[in-house]
XYZ file of C-alpha atoms in Angstrom:
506
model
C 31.390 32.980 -16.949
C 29.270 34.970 -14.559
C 27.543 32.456 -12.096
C 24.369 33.445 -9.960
C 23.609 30.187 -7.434
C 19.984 30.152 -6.915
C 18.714 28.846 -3.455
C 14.861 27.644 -2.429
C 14.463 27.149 1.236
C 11.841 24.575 2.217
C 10.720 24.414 -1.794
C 11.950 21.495 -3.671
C 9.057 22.237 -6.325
C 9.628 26.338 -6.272
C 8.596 26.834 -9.993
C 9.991 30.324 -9.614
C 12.965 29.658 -8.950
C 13.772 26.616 -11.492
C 11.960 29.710 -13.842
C 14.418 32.177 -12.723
C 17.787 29.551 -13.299
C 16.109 29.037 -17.067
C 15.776 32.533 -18.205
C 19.750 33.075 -16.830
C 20.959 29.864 -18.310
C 19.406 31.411 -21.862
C 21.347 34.309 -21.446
C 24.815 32.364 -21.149
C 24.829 32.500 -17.493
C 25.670 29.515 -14.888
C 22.951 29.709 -12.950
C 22.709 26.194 -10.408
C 20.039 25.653 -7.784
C 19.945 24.633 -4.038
C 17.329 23.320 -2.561
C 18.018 24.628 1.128
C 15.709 21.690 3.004
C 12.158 20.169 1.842
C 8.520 21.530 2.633
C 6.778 18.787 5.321
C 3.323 19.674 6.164
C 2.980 20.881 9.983
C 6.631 19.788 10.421
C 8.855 22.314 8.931
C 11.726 22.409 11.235
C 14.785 24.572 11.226
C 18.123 23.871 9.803
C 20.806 22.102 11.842
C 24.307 23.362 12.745
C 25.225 20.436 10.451
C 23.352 21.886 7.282
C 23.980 25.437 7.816
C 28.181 24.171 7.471
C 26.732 22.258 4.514
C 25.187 25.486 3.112
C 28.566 27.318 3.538
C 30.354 24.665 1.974
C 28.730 24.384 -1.220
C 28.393 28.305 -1.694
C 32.504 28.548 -0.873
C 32.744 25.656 -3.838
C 30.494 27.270 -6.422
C 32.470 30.933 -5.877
C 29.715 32.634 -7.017
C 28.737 36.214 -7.959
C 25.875 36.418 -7.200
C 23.473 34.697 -4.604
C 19.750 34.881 -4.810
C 17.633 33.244 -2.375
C 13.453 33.544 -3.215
C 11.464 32.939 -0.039
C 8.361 33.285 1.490
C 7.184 35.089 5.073
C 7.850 32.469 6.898
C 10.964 31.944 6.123
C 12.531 35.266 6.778
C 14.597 34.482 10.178
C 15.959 31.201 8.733
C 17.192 33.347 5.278
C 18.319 36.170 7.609
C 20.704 33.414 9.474
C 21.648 32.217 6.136
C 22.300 34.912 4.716
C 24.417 35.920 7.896
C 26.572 32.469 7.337
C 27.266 32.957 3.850
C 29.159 36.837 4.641
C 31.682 35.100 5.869
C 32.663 32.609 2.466
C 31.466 34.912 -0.504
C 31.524 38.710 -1.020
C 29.077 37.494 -3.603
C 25.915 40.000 -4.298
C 23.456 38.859 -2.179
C 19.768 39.663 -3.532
C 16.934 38.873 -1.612
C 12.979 37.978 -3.865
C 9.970 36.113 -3.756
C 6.515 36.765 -1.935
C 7.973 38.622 1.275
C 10.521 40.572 -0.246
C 7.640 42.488 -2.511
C 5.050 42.623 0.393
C 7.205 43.726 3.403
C 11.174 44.985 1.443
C 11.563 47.225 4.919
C 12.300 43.855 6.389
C 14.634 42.664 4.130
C 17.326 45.449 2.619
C 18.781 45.395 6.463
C 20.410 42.283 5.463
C 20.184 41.540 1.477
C 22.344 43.840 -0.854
C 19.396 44.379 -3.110
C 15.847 42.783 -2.697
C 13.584 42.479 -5.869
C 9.876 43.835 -5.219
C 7.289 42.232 -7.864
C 8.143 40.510 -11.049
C 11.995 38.830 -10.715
C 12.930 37.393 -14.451
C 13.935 41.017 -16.142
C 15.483 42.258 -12.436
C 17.397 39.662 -11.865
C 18.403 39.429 -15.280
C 19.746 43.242 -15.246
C 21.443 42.614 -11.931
C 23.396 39.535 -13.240
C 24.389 41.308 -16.326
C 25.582 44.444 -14.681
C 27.761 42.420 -12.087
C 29.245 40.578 -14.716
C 30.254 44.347 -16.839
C 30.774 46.242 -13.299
C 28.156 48.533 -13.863
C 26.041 50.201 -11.285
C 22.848 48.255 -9.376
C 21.480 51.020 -7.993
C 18.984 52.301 -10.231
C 17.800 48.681 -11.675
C 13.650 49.059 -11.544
C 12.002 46.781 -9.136
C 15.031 46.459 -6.706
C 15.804 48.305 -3.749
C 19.628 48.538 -3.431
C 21.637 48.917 -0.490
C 24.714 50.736 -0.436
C 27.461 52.259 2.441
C 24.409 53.369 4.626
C 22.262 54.553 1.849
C 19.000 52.907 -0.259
C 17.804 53.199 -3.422
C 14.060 52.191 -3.867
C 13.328 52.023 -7.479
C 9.815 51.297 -8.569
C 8.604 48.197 -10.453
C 8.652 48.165 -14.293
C 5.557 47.271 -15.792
C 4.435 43.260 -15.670
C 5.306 40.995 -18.076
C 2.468 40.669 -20.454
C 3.517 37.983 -22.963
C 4.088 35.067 -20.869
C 5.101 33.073 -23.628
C 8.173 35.018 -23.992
C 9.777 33.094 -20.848
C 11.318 29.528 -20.570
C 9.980 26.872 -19.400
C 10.928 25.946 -15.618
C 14.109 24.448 -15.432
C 13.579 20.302 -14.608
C 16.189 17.726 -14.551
C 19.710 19.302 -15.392
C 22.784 18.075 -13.690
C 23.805 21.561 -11.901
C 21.275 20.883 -9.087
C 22.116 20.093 -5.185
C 19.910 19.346 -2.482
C 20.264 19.846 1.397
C 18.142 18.001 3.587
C 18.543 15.109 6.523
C 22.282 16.507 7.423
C 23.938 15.994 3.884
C 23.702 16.989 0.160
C 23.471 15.360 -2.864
C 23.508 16.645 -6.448
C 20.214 16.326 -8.688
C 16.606 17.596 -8.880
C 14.858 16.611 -5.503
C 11.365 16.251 -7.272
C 12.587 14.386 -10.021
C 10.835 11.222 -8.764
C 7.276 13.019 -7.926
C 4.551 11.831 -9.992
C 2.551 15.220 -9.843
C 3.699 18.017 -11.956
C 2.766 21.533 -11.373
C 2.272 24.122 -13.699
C 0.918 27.504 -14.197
C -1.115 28.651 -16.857
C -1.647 31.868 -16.286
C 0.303 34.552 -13.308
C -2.097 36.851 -11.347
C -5.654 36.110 -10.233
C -8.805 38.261 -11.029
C -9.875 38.008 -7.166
C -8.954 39.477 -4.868
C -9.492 37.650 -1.292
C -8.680 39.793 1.813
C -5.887 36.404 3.180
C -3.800 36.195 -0.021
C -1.104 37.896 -1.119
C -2.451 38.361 -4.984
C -4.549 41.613 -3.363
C -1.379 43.028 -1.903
C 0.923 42.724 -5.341
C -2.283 44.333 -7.195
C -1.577 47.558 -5.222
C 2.285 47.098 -6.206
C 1.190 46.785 -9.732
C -1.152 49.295 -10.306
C -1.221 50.770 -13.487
C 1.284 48.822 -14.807
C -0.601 46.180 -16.995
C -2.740 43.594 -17.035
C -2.282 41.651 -13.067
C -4.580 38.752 -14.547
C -2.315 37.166 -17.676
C -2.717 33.796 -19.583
C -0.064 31.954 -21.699
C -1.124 30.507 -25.087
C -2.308 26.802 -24.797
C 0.411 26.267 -27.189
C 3.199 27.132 -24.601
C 1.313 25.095 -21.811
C 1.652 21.982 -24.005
C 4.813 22.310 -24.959
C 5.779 22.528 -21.431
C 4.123 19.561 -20.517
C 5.021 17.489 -23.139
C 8.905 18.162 -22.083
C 7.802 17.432 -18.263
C 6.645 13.716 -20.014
C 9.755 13.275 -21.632
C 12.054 14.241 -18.733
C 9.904 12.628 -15.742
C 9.795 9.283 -16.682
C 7.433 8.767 -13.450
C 5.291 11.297 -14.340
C 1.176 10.393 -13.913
C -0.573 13.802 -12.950
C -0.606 17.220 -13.672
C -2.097 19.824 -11.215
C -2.871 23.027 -12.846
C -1.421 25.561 -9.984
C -3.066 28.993 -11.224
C -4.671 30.415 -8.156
C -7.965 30.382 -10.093
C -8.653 28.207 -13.051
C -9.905 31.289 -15.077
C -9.508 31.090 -18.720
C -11.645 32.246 -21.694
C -13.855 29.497 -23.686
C -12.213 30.056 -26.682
C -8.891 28.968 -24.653
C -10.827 26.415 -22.810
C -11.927 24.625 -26.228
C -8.320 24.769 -26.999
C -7.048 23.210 -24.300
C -10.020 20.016 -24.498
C -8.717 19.748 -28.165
C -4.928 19.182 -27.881
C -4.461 18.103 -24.394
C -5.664 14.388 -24.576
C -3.553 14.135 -27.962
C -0.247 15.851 -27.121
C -0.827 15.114 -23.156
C -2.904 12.601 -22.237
C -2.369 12.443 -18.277
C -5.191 13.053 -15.953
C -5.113 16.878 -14.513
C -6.135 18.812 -11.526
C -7.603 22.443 -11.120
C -8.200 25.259 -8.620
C -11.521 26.575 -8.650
C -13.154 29.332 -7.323
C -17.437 28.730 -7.291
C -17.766 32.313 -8.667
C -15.773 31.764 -11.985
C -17.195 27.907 -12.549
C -18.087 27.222 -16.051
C -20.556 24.451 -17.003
C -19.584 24.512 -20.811
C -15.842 24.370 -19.462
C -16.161 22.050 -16.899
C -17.786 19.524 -19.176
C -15.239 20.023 -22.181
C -12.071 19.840 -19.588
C -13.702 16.363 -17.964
C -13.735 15.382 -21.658
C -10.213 16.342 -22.145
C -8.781 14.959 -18.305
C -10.073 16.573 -15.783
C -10.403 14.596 -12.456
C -9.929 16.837 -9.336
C -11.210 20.487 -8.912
C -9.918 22.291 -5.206
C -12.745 24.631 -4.281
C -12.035 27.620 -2.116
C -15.153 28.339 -0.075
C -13.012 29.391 3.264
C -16.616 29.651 5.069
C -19.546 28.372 5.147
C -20.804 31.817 6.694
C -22.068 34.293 3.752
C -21.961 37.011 6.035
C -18.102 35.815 7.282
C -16.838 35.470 3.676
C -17.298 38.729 2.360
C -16.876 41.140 5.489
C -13.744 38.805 6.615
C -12.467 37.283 3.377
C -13.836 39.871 0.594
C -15.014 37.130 -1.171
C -18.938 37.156 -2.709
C -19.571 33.253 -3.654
C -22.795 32.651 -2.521
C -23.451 29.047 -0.708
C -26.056 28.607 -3.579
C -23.211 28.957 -6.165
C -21.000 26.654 -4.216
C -24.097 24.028 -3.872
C -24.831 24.504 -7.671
C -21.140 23.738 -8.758
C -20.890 20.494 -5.962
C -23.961 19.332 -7.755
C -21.998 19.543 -11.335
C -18.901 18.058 -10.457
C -20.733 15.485 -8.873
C -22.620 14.700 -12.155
C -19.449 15.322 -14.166
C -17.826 12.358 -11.764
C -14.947 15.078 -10.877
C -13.208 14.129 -7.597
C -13.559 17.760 -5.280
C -12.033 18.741 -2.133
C -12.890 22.113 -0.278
C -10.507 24.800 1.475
C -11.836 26.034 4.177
C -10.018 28.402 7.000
C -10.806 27.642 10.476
C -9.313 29.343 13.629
C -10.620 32.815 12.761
C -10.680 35.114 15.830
C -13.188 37.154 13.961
C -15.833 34.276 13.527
C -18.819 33.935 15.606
C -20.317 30.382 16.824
C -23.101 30.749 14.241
C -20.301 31.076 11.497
C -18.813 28.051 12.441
C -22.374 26.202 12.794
C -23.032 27.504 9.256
C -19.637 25.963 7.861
C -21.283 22.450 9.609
C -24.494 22.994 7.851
C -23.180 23.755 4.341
C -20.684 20.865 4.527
C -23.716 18.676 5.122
C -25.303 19.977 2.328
C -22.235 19.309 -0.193
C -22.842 15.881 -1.928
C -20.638 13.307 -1.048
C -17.868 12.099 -1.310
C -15.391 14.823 -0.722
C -12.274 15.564 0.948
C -11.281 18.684 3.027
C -8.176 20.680 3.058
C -8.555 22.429 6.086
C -6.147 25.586 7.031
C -5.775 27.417 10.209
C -5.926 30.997 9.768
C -2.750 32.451 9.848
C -2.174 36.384 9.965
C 0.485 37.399 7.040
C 1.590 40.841 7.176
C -0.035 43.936 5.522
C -3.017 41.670 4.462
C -6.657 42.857 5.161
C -7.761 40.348 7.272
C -4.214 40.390 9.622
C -5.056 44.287 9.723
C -8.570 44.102 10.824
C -7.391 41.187 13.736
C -4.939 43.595 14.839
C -6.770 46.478 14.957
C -9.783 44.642 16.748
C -6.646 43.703 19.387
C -7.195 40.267 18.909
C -3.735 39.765 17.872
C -0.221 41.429 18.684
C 2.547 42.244 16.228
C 4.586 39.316 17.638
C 1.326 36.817 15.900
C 2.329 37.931 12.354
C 3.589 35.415 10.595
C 7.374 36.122 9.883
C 7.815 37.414 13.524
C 5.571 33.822 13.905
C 6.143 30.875 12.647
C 2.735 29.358 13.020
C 2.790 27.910 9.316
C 5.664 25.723 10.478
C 3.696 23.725 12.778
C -0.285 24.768 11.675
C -0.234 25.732 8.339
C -2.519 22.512 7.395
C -5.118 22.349 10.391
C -4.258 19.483 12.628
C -6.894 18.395 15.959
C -3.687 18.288 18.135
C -2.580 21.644 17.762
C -3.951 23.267 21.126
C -6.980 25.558 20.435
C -9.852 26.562 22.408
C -12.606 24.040 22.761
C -15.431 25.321 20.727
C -12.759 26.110 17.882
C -11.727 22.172 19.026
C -15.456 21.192 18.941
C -16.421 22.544 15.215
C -12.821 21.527 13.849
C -13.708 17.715 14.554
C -17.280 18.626 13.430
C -16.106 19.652 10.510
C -13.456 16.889 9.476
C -16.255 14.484 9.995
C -18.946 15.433 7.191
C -16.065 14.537 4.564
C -16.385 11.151 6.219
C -18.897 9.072 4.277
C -19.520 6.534 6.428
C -20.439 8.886 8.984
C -23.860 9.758 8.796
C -25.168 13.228 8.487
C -27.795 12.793 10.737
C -24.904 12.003 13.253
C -22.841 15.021 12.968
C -26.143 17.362 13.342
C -26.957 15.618 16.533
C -22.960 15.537 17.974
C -23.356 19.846 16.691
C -26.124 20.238 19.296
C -24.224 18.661 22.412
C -23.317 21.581 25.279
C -21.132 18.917 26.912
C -19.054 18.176 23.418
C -18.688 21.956 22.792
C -17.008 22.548 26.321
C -15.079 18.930 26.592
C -15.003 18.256 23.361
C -11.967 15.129 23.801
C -14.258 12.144 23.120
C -15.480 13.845 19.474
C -11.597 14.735 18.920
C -10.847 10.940 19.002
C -13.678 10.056 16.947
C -12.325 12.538 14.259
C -9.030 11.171 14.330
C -10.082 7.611 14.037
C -12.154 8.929 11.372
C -9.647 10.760 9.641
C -6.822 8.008 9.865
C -9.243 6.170 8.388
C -10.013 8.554 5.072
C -6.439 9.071 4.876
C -5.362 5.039 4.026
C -8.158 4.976 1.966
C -6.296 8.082 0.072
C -3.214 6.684 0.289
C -4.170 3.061 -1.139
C -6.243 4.714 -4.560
C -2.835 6.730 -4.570
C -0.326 3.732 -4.674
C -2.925 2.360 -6.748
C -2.507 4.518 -9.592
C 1.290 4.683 -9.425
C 0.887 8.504 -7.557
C 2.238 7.405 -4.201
C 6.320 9.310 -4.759
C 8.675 8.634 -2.153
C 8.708 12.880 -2.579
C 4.949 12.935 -1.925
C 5.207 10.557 1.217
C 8.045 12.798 2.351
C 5.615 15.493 1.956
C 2.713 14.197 3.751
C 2.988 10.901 5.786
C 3.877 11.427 9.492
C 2.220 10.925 12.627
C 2.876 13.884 13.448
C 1.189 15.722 10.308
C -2.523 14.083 11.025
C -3.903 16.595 7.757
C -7.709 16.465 7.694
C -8.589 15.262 4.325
């Protein structure tokens, strides 16, 4: 039987790949996953000598025919070393997919035998099939081929429109591995996380100048609907399978980069969920898209936590830097309902932006202060991904070389999650800890406006930088306690998160 060995690096949850293994494993095709090392926040280091042989190892045991790893940008040296290694124990077909293969491909046929650009179900699906009947690669839509000096660039076929039509993510079965701490071990890393992710929908209707969803619009254009739902139907089924396999299963997050559905789904959802479902669930929201009449009907049906982009708090910094248009009265207005709804909220907002003035960052103070509380913060440091708008405009403004982009960087390994100990100028030092503070409750606001006005903070700001840690250590046991408290506190999410050396602002 024709076997295709999937392999995640740094993504023991990658629902695209478990996807990916499904729809093969449909078809009649082996299709096992490795999971190449675990995501840790701010601490993602590189693989040892130890697990690269380990890597080698278990590819030379599987003999497989194919080999496709699905990454992200900051991944690309460590794949490009792996991918090195494994040459030398598998003439297997190497294909390369995931976010950076579609956004930058240039990078990646040097040292992939094909790389998938877009959509990967229906490519990698003709791939597998034609190495298993020795027919030609070269002219399989979405892939770019490489071939005795020569490659093929084919264009993407159009996206996959009935969503319903794929499997669901594959979970628990036995024809898992994982590599992490210098040794493998068969099974399904997550398998013991309380928190299961799912998408609803693929695509997002906005189009925000840091994320990737504006770049694979371009890729797609004209070939179908980019924003796409499943039926509530499928989504329950799904979940209802994650319940029966995850026997420590208490949450489900909702991963769709927007929580953008229409009522008549919405009402749906309310209806079925608490009977067929029944665990508490979280959403991404963006302010522009909030529904009160769906807001209220999904707090009926579960809903407990809502993550709200705002980025900044700086009208004039979100749309000419972020192409966003959520006014800070719409982000206000939805605070207010959540608030009322009794919805748990936390706020993304990107800090470290070369582009933003000092009265941008004052205005992120001032609009934090504003928010009711309580609320947490997930705050990001801006980091440039290639061929996005707002990498372009920092590089064209100078204030960043070729060398900064991520993938050439590797900032995301170490600052991907803002952390006060990362070294930073001191005003971006001085409104970071500003900024971690108004999510602190029992610091008052009146506080934080006065420590905002102090010259001798802004240019030494150390003394507020402790402050915010104790703060923030603080907040965070208080996190972790309601967390153990309602049987959410994984060994996989404490792998995750919990390290002195990962001090997230929350």
């Amino acid at each position: 039987m024709t076997r295709a060995l999937l392999i995640t690096p740094y993504g023991f949850q990658n629902t695209g790949v478990r996807l990916l293994a499904a729809v093969l494993r449909r078809e009649g095709f082996e299709a096992p996953v490795l999971f190449f090392k675990g995501w840790r926040n701010n601490d993602v280091r590189p693989p040892t000598e130890t697990e690269y042989r380990l890597l080698s190892d278990h590819v030379r045991e599987q003999r497989p025919d194919v080999v496709g790893i699905g990454f992200g940008t900051p991944y690309l040296g460590i794949v490009t070393e792996m991918t090195r290694r494994l040459r030398g124990v598998t003439d297997a077909h190497v294909i390369w997919g995931g976010v950076h293969p579609t956004i930058c491909p240039e990078d990646c046929i040097p040292h992939a035998d094909s790389v998938c650009v877009g959509e990967g179900e229906l490519p990698l699906l003709d791939l597998v099939r034609a190495v298993r009947d020795r027919l030609p690669v070269e002219t399989i839509p979405n892939l770019w081929v490489r071939r005795g000096g020569e490659v093929w660039r084919n264009l993407p076929r159009p996206l996959i429109q009935d969503l319903d039509s794929l499997p669901y993510a594959t979970l628990a079965e036995g024809d898992m591995a994982v590599v992490e701490g210098n040794r493998i071990r068969p099974g399904n890393p997550s398998e013991d996380n309380a928190l299961y992710r799912i998408f609803a929908s693929r695509g997002c209707p906005f189009g925000c100048a840091f994320c990737y969803n504006s770049q694979y619009r371009q890729i797609y254009r004209g070939l179908g609907r980019y924003h796409r739902s499943r039926s509530v139907a499928s989504v329950l089924a799904e979940l209802e399978a994650a319940r029966a396999r995850l026997p420590r299963l208490r949450r489900v997050r909702f991963d769709d980069d927007s929580f953008v559905f229409p009522p008549a789904w919405v009402e749906e959802l309310a209806r079925d969920y608490p009977r067929r479902v029944g665990l508490p669930f979280d959403i991404l929201l963006n302010p522009q898209a909030a529904s009160e009449q769906s807001l209220r009907l999904l707090r009926g049906a579960g809903l407990v936590h809502a993550q709200v982009g705002i980025q900044s708090g700086s009208e004039a910094e979100v749309e000419a830097h972020y192409s966003r248009r959520a006014s800070n009265q719409d982000t206000l207005d939805l605070a207010c309902l959540l608030r009322q709804l009794g919805v748990e909220v936390t706020y993304d907002v990107i800090l470290d932006n070369p582009l933003a003035s000092t009265a941008d960052k004052q205005a992120m103070v001032e609009l934090l202060l504003e928010l009711p509380r309580p609320f947490n913060l997930f705050l990001y440091s801006l980091t440039p991904f290639p061929k996005s708008e707002i990498t372009d405009k920092l590089l064209a403004a100078g204030l960043i070389t070729g060398e900064e982009v991520e993938g050439r960087a590797t900032k995301s390994f170490s600052q991907f999650r803002l952390s006060l100990d990362y070294p930073r100028a001191p005003e971006e030092t001085f409104f970071a800890c500003l900024i971690s503070l108004t999510s602190k409750g029992f610091v008052p606001r009146r506080l934080i406006r006065s420590l905002s006005q102090s010259r001798r903070l802004r240019l030494h700001p150390a003394p507020l930088r402790l402050a915010a840690e104790l703060a923030n250590a603080a907040k965070l046991g208080g996190v972790a306690f309601r967390m153990l408290r309602r049987g959410e506190l994984s060994t996989f999410k404490v792998a995750e998160y919990a390290s002195f050396r990962r001090r997230l602002i929350q």
